[in-house]
mmCIF file of C-alpha atoms and ligand atoms in Angstrom:
data_model
loop_
_atom_site.group_PDB
_atom_site.id
_atom_site.type_symbol
_atom_site.label_atom_id
_atom_site.label_comp_id
_atom_site.label_asym_id
_atom_site.label_seq_id
_atom_site.Cartn_x
_atom_site.Cartn_y
_atom_site.Cartn_z
ATOM 1 C CA MET S 1 46.280 -36.197 -10.764
ATOM 2 C CA ILE S 2 49.543 -36.341 -8.373
ATOM 3 C CA LEU S 3 48.261 -34.371 -5.118
ATOM 4 C CA ILE S 4 51.715 -33.107 -3.512
ATOM 5 C CA THR S 5 51.291 -31.164 -0.050
ATOM 6 C CA GLY S 6 53.664 -28.447 0.749
ATOM 7 C CA ALA S 7 55.155 -27.237 -2.622
ATOM 8 C CA ALA S 8 55.967 -24.346 -2.219
ATOM 9 C CA GLY S 9 58.540 -25.375 0.645
ATOM 10 C CA TYR S 10 62.478 -26.515 0.030
ATOM 11 C CA ILE S 11 61.914 -29.800 -1.861
ATOM 12 C CA GLY S 12 58.343 -30.273 -1.985
ATOM 13 C CA SER S 13 58.959 -27.376 -5.168
ATOM 14 C CA HIS S 14 62.225 -29.545 -5.582
ATOM 15 C CA CYS S 15 60.733 -32.391 -6.276
ATOM 16 C CA ALA S 16 57.795 -31.356 -8.473
ATOM 17 C CA LEU S 17 59.269 -30.088 -10.299
ATOM 18 C CA ASN S 18 61.639 -33.132 -11.341
ATOM 19 C CA PHE S 19 57.800 -35.037 -11.605
ATOM 20 C CA ILE S 20 56.961 -31.520 -13.873
ATOM 21 C CA GLU S 21 60.808 -32.283 -16.252
ATOM 22 C CA ASN S 22 60.404 -35.821 -15.943
ATOM 23 C CA ASN S 23 56.220 -35.787 -17.388
ATOM 24 C CA LEU S 24 54.068 -35.824 -14.690
ATOM 25 C CA ASP S 25 52.719 -32.713 -14.868
ATOM 26 C CA ASP S 26 49.319 -33.403 -13.853
ATOM 27 C CA ILE S 27 49.677 -32.288 -10.382
ATOM 28 C CA VAL S 28 47.931 -30.112 -7.868
ATOM 29 C CA ILE S 29 50.074 -27.759 -5.032
ATOM 30 C CA PHE S 30 48.197 -27.706 -1.947
ATOM 31 C CA ASP S 31 49.966 -25.807 0.580
ATOM 32 C CA ASN S 32 48.674 -23.434 3.059
ATOM 33 C CA LEU S 33 52.366 -21.255 2.789
ATOM 34 C CA SER S 34 53.160 -20.376 6.239
ATOM 35 C CA THR S 35 56.045 -21.578 5.995
ATOM 36 C CA GLY S 36 57.010 -22.021 1.665
ATOM 37 C CA HIS S 37 56.417 -19.131 -0.818
ATOM 38 C CA ILE S 38 53.998 -18.079 -3.694
ATOM 39 C CA GLU S 39 57.161 -17.444 -5.342
ATOM 40 C CA THR S 40 58.610 -20.841 -5.382
ATOM 41 C CA VAL S 41 54.687 -21.972 -6.602
ATOM 42 C CA GLU S 42 54.982 -19.405 -9.143
ATOM 43 C CA GLN S 43 58.571 -20.161 -10.563
ATOM 44 C CA LEU S 44 57.125 -23.844 -10.838
ATOM 45 C CA GLN S 45 54.440 -22.884 -12.990
ATOM 46 C CA LYS S 46 56.273 -20.771 -15.016
ATOM 47 C CA VAL S 47 57.804 -24.438 -16.135
ATOM 48 C CA ALA S 48 54.609 -25.913 -16.281
ATOM 49 C CA PRO S 49 51.128 -23.765 -16.510
ATOM 50 C CA LYS S 50 48.973 -25.658 -15.871
ATOM 51 C CA ILE S 51 50.420 -27.608 -12.796
ATOM 52 C CA LYS S 52 47.579 -26.358 -9.685
ATOM 53 C CA PHE S 53 47.192 -24.174 -6.360
ATOM 54 C CA ILE S 54 45.560 -24.793 -4.465
ATOM 55 C CA LYS S 55 46.139 -22.688 -1.204
ATOM 56 C CA GLY S 56 44.719 -24.791 2.011
ATOM 57 C CA ASP S 57 45.340 -25.892 5.120
ATOM 58 C CA LEU S 58 45.409 -29.383 6.322
ATOM 59 C CA ARG S 59 44.347 -28.615 9.258
ATOM 60 C CA ASN S 60 40.745 -27.564 7.897
ATOM 61 C CA LYS S 61 39.024 -30.683 7.378
ATOM 62 C CA ASN S 62 36.016 -28.529 4.573
ATOM 63 C CA GLU S 63 39.606 -27.520 2.424
ATOM 64 C CA ILE S 64 40.924 -30.894 2.265
ATOM 65 C CA GLU S 65 37.490 -32.355 1.774
ATOM 66 C CA ASN S 66 36.742 -29.422 -1.380
ATOM 67 C CA LEU S 67 40.272 -30.604 -2.304
ATOM 68 C CA PHE S 68 39.454 -34.279 -3.222
ATOM 69 C CA LYS S 69 35.904 -33.503 -4.671
ATOM 70 C CA LYS S 70 37.218 -30.891 -7.196
ATOM 71 C CA PHE S 71 40.118 -32.697 -8.525
ATOM 72 C CA LYS S 72 40.564 -36.559 -9.434
ATOM 73 C CA ILE S 73 43.210 -37.288 -7.370
ATOM 74 C CA ASP S 74 44.945 -40.999 -7.781
ATOM 75 C CA PHE S 75 47.924 -40.600 -5.824
ATOM 76 C CA VAL S 76 49.718 -38.103 -3.021
ATOM 77 C CA ILE S 77 52.775 -36.775 -1.644
ATOM 78 C CA HIS S 78 52.727 -35.693 1.608
ATOM 79 C CA PHE S 79 55.084 -32.973 2.272
ATOM 80 C CA ALA S 80 53.292 -30.288 4.406
ATOM 81 C CA ALA S 81 54.619 -29.865 7.671
ATOM 82 C CA LEU S 82 56.384 -27.468 9.876
ATOM 83 C CA SER S 83 60.004 -29.518 10.298
ATOM 84 C CA GLN S 84 62.011 -26.784 12.910
ATOM 85 C CA VAL S 85 62.710 -29.019 15.540
ATOM 86 C CA GLY S 86 63.901 -26.716 17.875
ATOM 87 C CA GLU S 87 60.765 -24.869 17.517
ATOM 88 C CA SER S 88 58.870 -28.338 18.528
ATOM 89 C CA VAL S 89 60.462 -28.111 21.170
ATOM 90 C CA VAL S 90 59.123 -24.942 22.413
ATOM 91 C CA ASN S 91 55.800 -25.427 20.662
ATOM 92 C CA PRO S 92 55.338 -28.901 20.553
ATOM 93 C CA VAL S 93 50.900 -28.219 19.986
ATOM 94 C CA LEU S 94 52.593 -26.735 17.033
ATOM 95 C CA TYR S 95 53.871 -29.563 15.623
ATOM 96 C CA TYR S 96 51.040 -32.318 16.306
ATOM 97 C CA SER S 97 48.221 -30.742 14.816
ATOM 98 C CA ASN S 98 49.856 -29.129 12.184
ATOM 99 C CA ASN S 99 52.306 -32.529 11.272
ATOM 100 C CA VAL S 100 49.588 -34.858 12.697
ATOM 101 C CA ILE S 101 46.297 -33.424 12.948
ATOM 102 C CA GLY S 102 46.308 -32.466 9.188
ATOM 103 C CA THR S 103 47.687 -35.652 8.482
ATOM 104 C CA ILE S 104 45.482 -37.313 10.293
ATOM 105 C CA ASN S 105 42.301 -35.324 7.554
ATOM 106 C CA LEU S 106 44.708 -35.736 4.658
ATOM 107 C CA LEU S 107 44.443 -39.793 5.132
ATOM 108 C CA ASN S 108 40.757 -39.468 5.606
ATOM 109 C CA SER S 109 39.949 -38.196 2.428
ATOM 110 C CA MET S 110 42.144 -40.329 1.327
ATOM 111 C CA VAL S 111 40.185 -42.783 2.047
ATOM 112 C CA GLU S 112 36.727 -41.557 1.350
ATOM 113 C CA ASN S 113 37.921 -40.627 -2.268
ATOM 114 C CA ASN S 114 39.719 -44.861 -2.544
ATOM 115 C CA VAL S 115 42.583 -42.806 -3.801
ATOM 116 C CA LEU S 116 45.389 -45.405 -0.813
ATOM 117 C CA LYS S 117 48.967 -44.462 -2.932
ATOM 118 C CA ILE S 118 50.376 -41.408 -0.519
ATOM 119 C CA VAL S 119 54.485 -41.446 -0.550
ATOM 120 C CA PHE S 120 55.165 -39.750 2.510
ATOM 121 C CA SER S 121 58.290 -36.615 4.255
ATOM 122 C CA SER S 122 60.307 -38.858 7.091
ATOM 123 C CA THR S 123 62.508 -38.034 8.910
ATOM 124 C CA ALA S 124 66.151 -39.448 10.428
ATOM 125 C CA ALA S 125 64.271 -37.172 13.575
ATOM 126 C CA THR S 126 62.113 -40.498 13.870
ATOM 127 C CA TYR S 127 65.804 -42.812 15.151
ATOM 128 C CA GLY S 128 66.705 -40.590 17.737
ATOM 129 C CA GLU S 129 70.146 -41.288 19.675
ATOM 130 C CA PRO S 130 71.900 -43.862 17.291
ATOM 131 C CA LYS S 131 72.053 -46.989 19.290
ATOM 132 C CA TYR S 132 75.045 -47.818 16.333
ATOM 133 C CA THR S 133 75.928 -45.918 12.605
ATOM 134 C CA PRO S 134 75.334 -46.242 10.896
ATOM 135 C CA ILE S 135 71.406 -46.387 10.631
ATOM 136 C CA ASP S 136 69.647 -48.416 8.317
ATOM 137 C CA GLU S 137 66.100 -49.208 8.611
ATOM 138 C CA ASN S 138 65.730 -51.453 11.204
ATOM 139 C CA HIS S 139 67.553 -49.084 14.106
ATOM 140 C CA PRO S 140 64.973 -48.389 16.769
ATOM 141 C CA GLN S 141 63.237 -45.633 16.303
ATOM 142 C CA ASN S 142 63.526 -43.625 19.623
ATOM 143 C CA PRO S 143 62.919 -39.794 19.116
ATOM 144 C CA ILE S 144 63.936 -36.943 21.296
ATOM 145 C CA ASN S 145 61.875 -33.435 19.432
ATOM 146 C CA PRO S 146 58.407 -32.936 19.575
ATOM 147 C CA TYR S 147 59.194 -32.946 14.941
ATOM 148 C CA GLY S 148 60.415 -36.510 15.595
ATOM 149 C CA SER S 149 57.814 -37.625 17.182
ATOM 150 C CA SER S 150 55.188 -36.044 15.659
ATOM 151 C CA LYS S 151 57.072 -37.784 12.586
ATOM 152 C CA LEU S 152 57.081 -41.445 13.852
ATOM 153 C CA MET S 153 53.952 -41.391 15.144
ATOM 154 C CA ILE S 154 52.569 -40.114 11.331
ATOM 155 C CA GLU S 155 54.677 -43.053 9.839
ATOM 156 C CA LYS S 156 51.852 -45.493 12.847
ATOM 157 C CA ILE S 157 49.889 -44.170 11.820
ATOM 158 C CA MET S 158 50.074 -45.005 7.967
ATOM 159 C CA ASP S 159 50.309 -48.416 9.511
ATOM 160 C CA ASP S 160 47.530 -49.187 10.677
ATOM 161 C CA TYR S 161 45.605 -47.642 7.519
ATOM 162 C CA ASP S 162 47.585 -49.534 5.931
ATOM 163 C CA LYS S 163 45.730 -52.618 7.804
ATOM 164 C CA ALA S 164 42.721 -51.405 8.641
ATOM 165 C CA TYR S 165 41.663 -49.515 5.313
ATOM 166 C CA ASN S 166 44.063 -50.591 2.720
ATOM 167 C CA LEU S 167 46.525 -47.407 2.832
ATOM 168 C CA LYS S 168 49.836 -48.268 1.293
ATOM 169 C CA SER S 169 52.832 -45.905 1.945
ATOM 170 C CA ILE S 170 56.111 -45.403 1.103
ATOM 171 C CA ARG S 171 58.194 -43.527 3.818
ATOM 172 C CA LEU S 172 61.341 -41.727 2.734
ATOM 173 C CA ARG S 173 64.306 -41.164 5.659
ATOM 174 C CA TYR S 174 65.879 -38.227 5.260
ATOM 175 C CA PHE S 175 69.071 -37.610 6.105
ATOM 176 C CA ASN S 176 70.970 -34.016 5.557
ATOM 177 C CA VAL S 177 69.335 -32.234 2.330
ATOM 178 C CA ILE S 178 71.191 -29.201 0.908
ATOM 179 C CA GLY S 179 71.414 -28.257 -2.838
ATOM 180 C CA ALA S 180 69.124 -26.332 -5.127
ATOM 181 C CA ASP S 181 68.261 -26.137 -8.892
ATOM 182 C CA GLU S 182 70.300 -26.505 -10.834
ATOM 183 C CA LYS S 183 69.129 -23.617 -13.227
ATOM 184 C CA ALA S 184 68.331 -21.742 -9.373
ATOM 185 C CA ARG S 185 65.339 -21.028 -9.993
ATOM 186 C CA ILE S 186 63.913 -22.822 -6.895
ATOM 187 C CA GLY S 187 66.265 -22.904 -3.247
ATOM 188 C CA GLU S 188 66.203 -23.579 0.298
ATOM 189 C CA TRP S 189 64.232 -20.177 1.405
ATOM 190 C CA HIS S 190 64.178 -20.958 5.766
ATOM 191 C CA ASN S 191 62.917 -18.145 8.024
ATOM 192 C CA PRO S 192 64.311 -18.130 9.838
ATOM 193 C CA GLU S 193 67.100 -20.002 8.033
ATOM 194 C CA THR S 194 69.135 -22.882 11.278
ATOM 195 C CA HIS S 195 70.509 -25.435 8.629
ATOM 196 C CA LEU S 196 74.315 -25.290 7.974
ATOM 197 C CA VAL S 197 74.858 -25.363 4.414
ATOM 198 C CA PRO S 198 72.560 -21.545 3.915
ATOM 199 C CA ASN S 199 73.791 -20.048 7.364
ATOM 200 C CA ILE S 200 77.723 -20.402 5.703
ATOM 201 C CA LEU S 201 77.062 -18.979 2.319
ATOM 202 C CA LYS S 202 74.133 -16.258 4.527
ATOM 203 C CA SER S 203 77.114 -15.303 6.527
ATOM 204 C CA ALA S 204 79.178 -14.702 3.406
ATOM 205 C CA PHE S 205 76.559 -12.153 2.626
ATOM 206 C CA LYS S 206 76.517 -10.017 5.843
ATOM 207 C CA LYS S 207 79.830 -8.246 6.887
ATOM 208 C CA GLY S 208 79.929 -9.021 10.599
ATOM 209 C CA ASP S 209 78.285 -11.581 10.875
ATOM 210 C CA GLU S 210 80.311 -14.173 11.808
ATOM 211 C CA PHE S 211 79.050 -18.071 10.619
ATOM 212 C CA LYS S 212 79.058 -19.412 14.047
ATOM 213 C CA ILE S 213 79.642 -23.911 14.230
ATOM 214 C CA PHE S 214 78.204 -25.298 17.363
ATOM 215 C CA GLY S 215 80.373 -27.265 19.426
ATOM 216 C CA ASP S 216 84.531 -28.623 18.443
ATOM 217 C CA ASP S 217 84.986 -31.060 21.177
ATOM 218 C CA TYR S 218 82.761 -33.299 20.152
ATOM 219 C CA ASP S 219 84.463 -36.139 19.261
ATOM 220 C CA THR S 220 84.741 -36.795 16.009
ATOM 221 C CA LYS S 221 87.847 -36.709 13.389
ATOM 222 C CA ASP S 222 87.960 -33.317 13.472
ATOM 223 C CA GLY S 223 86.252 -32.126 16.898
ATOM 224 C CA THR S 224 83.130 -31.195 14.816
ATOM 225 C CA CYS S 225 79.801 -33.361 14.130
ATOM 226 C CA ILE S 226 79.562 -35.632 11.859
ATOM 227 C CA ARG S 227 76.006 -35.794 9.035
ATOM 228 C CA ASP S 228 74.779 -37.275 6.429
ATOM 229 C CA TYR S 229 74.637 -34.186 3.130
ATOM 230 C CA VAL S 230 72.130 -35.769 0.634
ATOM 231 C CA ASP S 231 71.403 -33.089 -2.161
ATOM 232 C CA VAL S 232 67.592 -31.773 -2.383
ATOM 233 C CA VAL S 233 67.780 -32.553 -6.632
ATOM 234 C CA ASP S 234 68.750 -36.499 -5.886
ATOM 235 C CA LEU S 235 66.251 -36.455 -3.084
ATOM 236 C CA ALA S 236 63.837 -35.691 -5.722
ATOM 237 C CA ASN S 237 64.967 -38.442 -7.748
ATOM 238 C CA ALA S 238 64.034 -41.193 -5.455
ATOM 239 C CA HIS S 239 60.010 -39.954 -4.546
ATOM 240 C CA ARG S 240 60.042 -40.582 -7.966
ATOM 241 C CA LEU S 241 61.355 -43.655 -8.328
ATOM 242 C CA ALA S 242 58.760 -44.298 -4.616
ATOM 243 C CA TYR S 243 56.417 -42.919 -6.421
ATOM 244 C CA GLU S 244 57.146 -45.285 -9.288
ATOM 245 C CA TYR S 245 58.152 -48.608 -6.823
ATOM 246 C CA LEU S 246 54.150 -47.882 -5.470
ATOM 247 C CA ASN S 247 52.031 -47.683 -8.595
ATOM 248 C CA LYS S 248 54.250 -50.939 -9.689
ATOM 249 C CA ASN S 249 53.911 -52.828 -6.534
ATOM 250 C CA ASN S 250 51.494 -51.479 -4.549
ATOM 251 C CA LYS S 251 53.302 -52.383 -1.312
ATOM 252 C CA THR S 252 54.116 -49.734 1.942
ATOM 253 C CA ASP S 253 57.221 -49.673 2.628
ATOM 254 C CA VAL S 254 60.653 -47.484 4.571
ATOM 255 C CA PHE S 255 63.460 -46.477 2.829
ATOM 256 C CA ASN S 256 66.426 -43.943 4.373
ATOM 257 C CA LEU S 257 68.102 -41.424 2.097
ATOM 258 C CA GLY S 258 71.539 -39.836 2.401
ATOM 259 C CA THR S 259 75.004 -40.960 0.462
ATOM 260 C CA GLN S 260 76.783 -43.104 3.829
ATOM 261 C CA GLU S 261 79.122 -40.814 3.445
ATOM 262 C CA GLY S 262 79.873 -38.835 7.055
ATOM 263 C CA GLN S 263 81.398 -34.521 7.023
ATOM 264 C CA SER S 264 81.740 -33.048 8.735
ATOM 265 C CA VAL S 265 80.913 -29.210 9.681
ATOM 266 C CA LYS S 266 84.150 -27.362 9.177
ATOM 267 C CA GLU S 267 84.974 -29.992 6.300
ATOM 268 C CA ILE S 268 81.384 -28.523 4.963
ATOM 269 C CA PHE S 269 82.518 -24.880 6.505
ATOM 270 C CA ASN S 270 86.007 -25.309 3.617
ATOM 271 C CA ILE S 271 84.059 -27.205 0.953
ATOM 272 C CA SER S 272 81.683 -23.549 0.904
ATOM 273 C CA GLN S 273 85.375 -21.729 1.151
ATOM 274 C CA GLU S 274 86.373 -23.134 -1.722
ATOM 275 C CA VAL S 275 83.189 -22.307 -3.733
ATOM 276 C CA LEU S 276 82.909 -19.280 -2.858
ATOM 277 C CA ASN S 277 86.799 -18.933 -3.987
ATOM 278 C CA LYS S 278 87.473 -17.168 -0.113
ATOM 279 C CA LYS S 279 86.991 -16.287 3.498
ATOM 280 C CA ILE S 280 84.702 -17.136 5.922
ATOM 281 C CA ASP S 281 84.796 -15.620 8.927
ATOM 282 C CA TYR S 282 83.755 -17.952 11.664
ATOM 283 C CA LYS S 283 83.565 -18.949 15.450
ATOM 284 C CA ILE S 284 83.296 -21.331 17.753
ATOM 285 C CA VAL S 285 80.076 -21.431 19.958
ATOM 286 C CA GLN S 286 78.582 -23.924 22.699
ATOM 287 C CA LYS S 287 77.239 -27.411 21.465
ATOM 288 C CA ARG S 288 73.409 -26.597 19.826
ATOM 289 C CA GLU S 289 71.486 -28.523 22.645
ATOM 290 C CA GLY S 290 70.095 -31.843 21.276
ATOM 291 C CA ASP S 291 73.533 -32.348 18.358
ATOM 292 C CA PRO S 292 73.816 -35.874 18.260
ATOM 293 C CA LYS S 293 77.522 -36.881 17.254
ATOM 294 C CA ILE S 294 77.436 -38.715 14.261
ATOM 295 C CA LEU S 295 74.454 -39.186 12.274
ATOM 296 C CA LEU S 296 74.663 -40.933 9.303
ATOM 297 C CA ALA S 297 72.323 -43.149 6.907
ATOM 298 C CA ASN S 298 72.870 -46.955 5.606
ATOM 299 C CA SER S 299 70.879 -45.670 1.831
ATOM 300 C CA SER S 300 71.750 -49.248 0.555
ATOM 301 C CA LYS S 301 67.870 -50.604 0.840
ATOM 302 C CA ALA S 302 66.863 -47.514 -1.185
ATOM 303 C CA LYS S 303 69.319 -48.546 -3.236
ATOM 304 C CA GLU S 304 68.843 -51.839 -4.242
ATOM 305 C CA ILE S 305 65.044 -51.405 -4.554
ATOM 306 C CA LEU S 306 64.473 -48.397 -5.793
ATOM 307 C CA LYS S 307 67.580 -48.579 -7.578
ATOM 308 C CA TRP S 308 68.131 -44.821 -6.157
ATOM 309 C CA GLN S 309 72.044 -43.588 -6.610
ATOM 310 C CA PRO S 310 72.874 -39.600 -5.609
ATOM 311 C CA GLN S 311 74.517 -38.223 -8.552
ATOM 312 C CA LYS S 312 75.576 -34.786 -6.574
ATOM 313 C CA THR S 313 79.128 -34.465 -4.755
ATOM 314 C CA THR S 314 78.759 -32.062 -1.757
ATOM 315 C CA PHE S 315 80.352 -29.783 -4.080
ATOM 316 C CA ASP S 316 78.207 -29.577 -7.026
ATOM 317 C CA SER S 317 75.228 -29.205 -3.941
ATOM 318 C CA ILE S 318 77.113 -26.289 -2.254
ATOM 319 C CA LYS S 319 77.754 -24.508 -5.620
ATOM 320 C CA ASN S 320 73.993 -24.982 -6.554
ATOM 321 C CA ALA S 321 73.012 -23.877 -3.240
ATOM 322 C CA PHE S 322 75.255 -20.826 -3.559
ATOM 323 C CA GLU S 323 74.051 -19.523 -6.743
ATOM 324 C CA TRP S 324 70.569 -19.501 -5.677
ATOM 325 C CA GLU S 325 71.542 -17.457 -2.645
ATOM 326 C CA LYS S 326 73.315 -14.678 -4.437
ATOM 327 C CA ILE S 327 69.473 -14.541 -6.676
ATOM 328 C CA LEU S 328 67.649 -14.070 -3.112
ATOM 329 C CA ASN S 329 70.790 -11.896 -1.862
ATOM 330 C CA SER S 330 68.821 -10.489 -4.327
ATOM 331 C CA LYS S 331 65.591 -10.155 -3.966
ATOM 332 C CA LYS S 332 65.921 -9.431 -0.162
ATOM 333 C CA ALA S 333 67.964 -5.789 -0.829
ATOM 334 C CA SER S 334 64.765 -5.076 -3.529
ATOM 335 C CA ASN S 335 62.226 -5.435 -0.501
HETATM 336 N N1 UFG J 1 75.717 -26.124 12.528
HETATM 337 C C1 UFG J 1 76.483 -25.018 12.909
HETATM 338 N N2 UFG J 1 76.217 -23.970 12.734
HETATM 339 C C2 UFG J 1 75.273 -23.208 11.414
HETATM 340 C C3 UFG J 1 73.891 -24.741 11.909
HETATM 341 C C4 UFG J 1 74.303 -26.154 11.875
HETATM 342 O O1 UFG J 1 77.762 -26.147 14.034
HETATM 343 O O2 UFG J 1 74.349 -22.369 11.743
HETATM 344 C C5 UFG J 1 75.563 -27.759 12.786
HETATM 345 C C6 UFG J 1 74.961 -28.396 13.414
HETATM 346 O O3 UFG J 1 75.345 -28.491 15.354
HETATM 347 C C7 UFG J 1 74.458 -29.746 12.751
HETATM 348 C C8 UFG J 1 74.909 -29.667 11.561
HETATM 349 O O4 UFG J 1 75.183 -28.256 11.268
HETATM 350 O O5 UFG J 1 75.809 -30.452 13.681
HETATM 351 C C9 UFG J 1 73.783 -29.782 10.202
HETATM 352 O O6 UFG J 1 72.668 -28.686 11.299
HETATM 353 P P1 UFG J 1 71.880 -28.941 10.327
HETATM 354 O O7 UFG J 1 70.529 -28.095 11.696
HETATM 355 O O8 UFG J 1 72.294 -28.202 9.096
HETATM 356 O O9 UFG J 1 70.610 -30.055 10.290
HETATM 357 P P2 UFG J 1 70.514 -30.929 11.556
HETATM 358 O O10 UFG J 1 71.465 -32.061 11.804
HETATM 359 O O11 UFG J 1 69.806 -30.523 13.077
HETATM 360 O O12 UFG J 1 68.449 -31.310 11.776
HETATM 361 C C10 UFG J 1 68.433 -31.988 10.536
HETATM 362 C C11 UFG J 1 67.443 -31.427 9.193
HETATM 363 C C12 UFG J 1 65.900 -32.243 9.995
HETATM 364 C C13 UFG J 1 66.042 -33.301 10.760
HETATM 365 C C14 UFG J 1 67.342 -33.740 11.794
HETATM 366 C C15 UFG J 1 67.607 -34.990 11.593
HETATM 367 O O13 UFG J 1 67.675 -30.557 8.882
HETATM 368 O O14 UFG J 1 65.295 -31.451 9.571
HETATM 369 O O15 UFG J 1 68.740 -33.681 10.189
HETATM 370 O O16 UFG J 1 67.995 -35.627 12.775
HETATM 371 F F1 UFG J 1 65.346 -34.105 11.671
#
């Protein structure tokens, strides 16, 4: 059985759906629902009624120990984490306790139960300010916020657990994840929302609430920041390939997941207008602190070794995100 932690959240739920749709549906989901949603789990259970859900918190050792007693787990995919950069700066204790201590509890239960394979949701935020671009996996890791630090600490702990206990891990370092399930069963649902694409789309629903571009005087082609936007369904595929790779090769490794195609905030904004087929109001405001001007992944390793190939265009991703956003908006209206 596969344990997926954090599958009530954005990326975890798309990964669970991808596994289910590829006949890997012997799954137990473990999530404390602090940022994830029970409705998301229910959607997954509609597709695969047999998947199990346990509400629980990785910081609580008993809960995680009981989980391993109750189910015959043989593989873990670990998403459960807090992931807001700004919040991590103001409240680092949350990030070190949820992300780091929570993961240590998980890894300890794994080792105790002889479950020695894990795919881990890491991030480009572990690299910090880019020294060169595109960023490959050997780029120095000097995170500039507690969120990135918490994920880097976990990577290092996983290295030590590999040496000491033979626990093998694949760490996937994501760049900017966008998009939603093509059938709009699940999608991005953060509260508060800080990310670019959902913020653009949300502003289109709210009259008088303009979308804000954080700075237009960066040293880039149009003055706005450049990022590497990767579709969440493509990302979910990468997790399944990583699962298969680890099962087959039993080897610790790390992969960047991005497209190596940089797009500026203005470009994403323009594509969003095309998707909506209307003008969206916006204003330029001050730069957001800690935003590097460009973040671009070199993902050739994932393409070569995992045989991963991102498929979606940015237009498709934003279109799917928009279909999902409509549903989210109608939920709010009916509440
Ligand atoms: N942006 C705006 N307006 C908004 C929101 C974002 O202009 O309302 C801009 C940002 O300034 C940035 C770009 O859009 O230039 C992308 O911002 P996001 O907040 O969507 O994403 P980030 O690049 O800040 O963060 C992403 C992940 C983090 C991860 C980080 C890695 O969401 O989890 O990349 O560096 F830590």
